[in-house]
XYZ file of N, CA, C and O in Angstrom:
280
model
N 35.746 81.417 84.570
C 35.620 82.392 85.627
C 36.750 83.403 85.516
O 37.884 83.035 85.462
N 36.422 84.717 85.555
C 37.457 85.767 85.467
C 38.116 86.115 86.791
O 37.561 85.810 87.814
N 39.265 86.759 86.737
C 39.861 87.252 87.915
C 39.940 88.765 87.736
O 40.120 89.306 86.650
N 39.732 89.440 88.863
C 39.756 90.878 88.810
C 41.119 91.420 88.644
O 42.064 90.988 89.284
N 41.242 92.471 87.793
C 42.526 93.068 87.446
C 42.334 94.584 87.419
O 41.297 95.100 87.012
N 43.331 95.314 87.811
C 43.275 96.772 87.800
C 43.767 97.277 86.444
O 44.865 96.865 85.973
N 42.981 98.151 85.842
C 43.295 98.701 84.528
C 43.438 100.236 84.639
O 42.744 100.832 85.434
N 44.237 100.849 83.750
C 44.278 102.237 83.543
C 43.856 102.503 82.153
O 44.494 101.970 81.175
N 42.765 103.244 81.959
C 42.265 103.561 80.646
C 42.338 105.085 80.456
O 41.867 105.858 81.319
N 42.914 105.518 79.384
C 43.110 106.933 79.096
C 42.264 107.330 77.890
O 42.328 106.655 76.856
N 41.515 108.429 78.038
C 40.759 108.976 76.950
C 41.104 110.419 76.734
O 41.573 111.115 77.640
N 40.948 110.906 75.500
C 41.289 112.291 75.170
C 40.119 113.161 75.704
O 38.986 112.764 75.601
N 40.495 114.273 76.304
C 39.505 115.238 76.872
C 39.423 115.155 78.340
O 39.734 114.092 78.930
N 39.111 116.239 78.960
C 39.005 116.290 80.469
C 37.500 116.145 80.822
O 36.724 117.106 80.663
N 37.103 114.999 81.267
C 35.719 114.730 81.554
C 35.342 115.318 82.946
O 36.111 115.300 83.873
N 34.066 115.799 82.994
C 33.561 116.268 84.280
C 33.165 115.142 85.172
O 33.046 113.948 84.703
N 32.925 115.393 86.456
C 32.543 114.348 87.380
C 31.237 113.666 87.000
O 30.962 112.544 87.489
N 30.409 114.350 86.201
C 29.098 113.682 85.859
C 29.316 112.427 85.043
O 28.424 111.617 84.987
N 30.467 112.244 84.464
C 30.785 111.021 83.712
C 31.153 109.884 84.640
O 31.180 108.732 84.220
N 31.482 110.177 85.868
C 31.928 109.144 86.783
C 30.918 107.968 86.894
O 31.331 106.781 86.973
N 29.660 108.259 86.900
C 28.618 107.240 87.032
C 28.632 106.312 85.848
O 28.284 105.144 85.954
N 29.054 106.793 84.687
C 29.067 105.972 83.492
C 30.202 104.927 83.537
O 30.205 103.986 82.762
N 31.125 105.094 84.453
C 32.273 104.187 84.479
C 32.384 103.382 85.768
O 33.454 103.057 86.273
N 31.207 102.988 86.302
C 31.091 101.992 87.334
C 32.073 102.130 88.514
O 32.726 101.156 88.915
N 32.161 103.330 89.027
C 33.045 103.543 90.209
C 34.498 103.580 90.022
O 35.274 103.526 90.960
N 34.934 103.697 88.780
C 36.359 103.816 88.555
C 36.840 105.205 88.929
O 36.047 106.195 88.912
N 38.074 105.324 89.422
C 38.557 106.628 89.762
C 38.891 107.417 88.489
O 39.399 106.840 87.532
N 38.528 108.731 88.531
C 38.855 109.596 87.361
C 39.790 110.668 87.749
O 39.599 111.297 88.795
N 40.797 110.872 86.945
C 41.735 112.034 87.111
C 41.887 112.679 85.793
O 42.032 112.024 84.788
N 41.815 114.043 85.764
C 41.984 114.777 84.554
C 43.212 115.606 84.591
O 43.570 116.173 85.672
N 43.922 115.661 83.486
C 45.166 116.446 83.366
C 45.608 116.613 81.952
O 45.514 115.575 81.233
N 46.021 117.766 81.584
C 46.651 117.982 80.260
C 45.803 117.494 79.092
O 46.267 116.847 78.163
N 44.514 117.737 79.157
C 43.604 117.373 78.048
C 43.253 115.885 77.991
O 42.765 115.420 76.954
N 43.525 115.126 79.095
C 43.170 113.731 79.075
C 42.503 113.339 80.365
O 42.672 114.032 81.424
N 41.796 112.261 80.388
C 41.180 111.741 81.574
C 41.659 110.320 81.716
O 41.642 109.513 80.770
N 42.152 109.961 82.928
C 42.612 108.629 83.275
C 41.596 107.983 84.186
O 41.222 108.503 85.236
N 41.080 106.837 83.791
C 40.120 106.030 84.517
C 40.971 104.856 85.076
O 41.599 104.125 84.284
N 40.925 104.681 86.370
C 41.655 103.568 86.978
C 40.721 102.794 87.891
O 39.993 103.378 88.674
N 40.748 101.469 87.748
C 39.868 100.683 88.623
C 39.953 99.229 88.333
O 40.578 98.772 87.368
N 39.273 98.471 89.153
C 39.272 97.012 89.069
C 38.242 96.566 88.010
O 37.081 97.026 88.019
N 38.688 95.666 87.164
C 37.839 95.127 86.110
C 37.698 93.620 86.401
O 38.671 92.933 86.562
N 36.435 93.156 86.484
C 36.264 91.791 86.939
C 36.530 90.739 85.848
O 36.908 89.613 86.230
N 36.338 91.064 84.575
C 36.567 90.081 83.518
C 36.594 90.802 82.171
O 36.331 92.002 82.053
N 36.872 90.044 81.124
C 36.880 90.658 79.733
C 35.575 91.282 79.334
O 35.587 92.354 78.715
N 34.429 90.612 79.563
C 33.148 91.306 79.170
C 32.971 92.674 79.876
O 32.451 93.614 79.315
N 33.455 92.790 81.131
C 33.361 94.035 81.851
C 34.251 95.118 81.238
O 33.849 96.228 81.023
N 35.471 94.682 80.868
C 36.374 95.646 80.197
C 35.737 96.085 78.843
O 35.759 97.282 78.531
N 35.277 95.124 78.080
C 34.670 95.517 76.758
C 33.450 96.397 76.915
O 33.199 97.288 76.075
N 32.689 96.206 77.996
C 31.545 97.045 78.240
C 31.956 98.481 78.522
O 31.327 99.428 78.017
N 33.025 98.695 79.294
C 33.554 100.009 79.511
C 34.093 100.656 78.237
O 33.825 101.800 77.934
N 34.825 99.853 77.429
C 35.326 100.369 76.176
C 34.169 100.738 75.209
O 34.259 101.717 74.483
N 33.132 99.928 75.201
C 31.917 100.202 74.330
C 31.295 101.518 74.829
O 30.881 102.315 74.020
N 31.242 101.718 76.134
C 30.641 102.950 76.671
C 31.472 104.184 76.241
O 30.913 105.201 75.920
N 32.788 104.067 76.294
C 33.654 105.113 75.834
C 33.352 105.500 74.367
O 33.170 106.650 74.048
N 33.238 104.494 73.516
C 32.831 104.734 72.155
C 31.474 105.347 71.990
O 31.275 106.257 71.202
N 30.465 104.866 72.725
C 29.105 105.353 72.626
C 29.024 106.830 73.091
O 28.156 107.536 72.584
N 29.922 107.226 73.992
C 29.970 108.618 74.453
C 30.678 109.521 73.496
O 30.803 110.710 73.661
N 31.265 108.921 72.451
C 32.015 109.705 71.454
C 33.408 110.110 71.907
O 33.986 111.074 71.441
N 33.922 109.388 72.937
C 35.258 109.701 73.501
C 36.303 109.010 72.693
O 36.067 107.929 72.069
N 37.481 109.586 72.562
C 38.590 109.010 71.878
C 39.521 108.272 72.842
O 40.098 108.887 73.710
N 39.654 106.969 72.612
C 40.505 106.111 73.472
C 41.941 106.341 73.109
O 42.344 106.310 71.982
N 42.756 106.595 74.110
C 44.215 106.827 73.964
C 44.985 105.569 74.293
O 45.822 105.138 73.519
N 44.634 104.927 75.461
C 45.429 103.675 75.852
C 44.606 102.919 76.877
O 43.771 103.433 77.582
N 44.914 101.644 76.901
C 44.373 100.695 77.921
C 45.579 99.939 78.490
O 46.327 99.370 77.714
N 45.789 99.939 79.771
C 46.917 99.277 80.393
C 46.492 98.421 81.568
O 45.795 98.820 82.453
N 46.900 97.129 81.544
C 46.708 96.240 82.615
C 47.781 96.451 83.631
O 48.936 96.144 83.372
N 47.477 97.036 84.776
C 48.458 97.398 85.780
C 49.057 96.182 86.486
O 50.100 96.277 87.112
N 48.386 95.044 86.434
C 48.944 93.865 87.083
C 50.175 93.351 86.375
O 50.919 92.531 86.926
N 50.401 93.730 85.131
C 51.507 93.296 84.373
C 52.766 94.139 84.590
O 53.820 93.869 84.074
N 52.659 95.185 85.396
C 53.767 96.134 85.628
C 54.751 95.496 86.570
O 54.440 94.822 87.484
């Protein structure tokens, strides 16, 4: 059983709000040519699903950070 953890995922490019639906309610912030997705991830399969979606949309992943480790 997984525990929910907050992640910050950064992709290259400033995504429009129409992409928000693709990322299951994660908050989106755009700045300086990047988009930051922040939100609660329930388990590893959920995280990998989001990362797979990023790849399927042709987005370039910059970083993934588990904010609970800060």
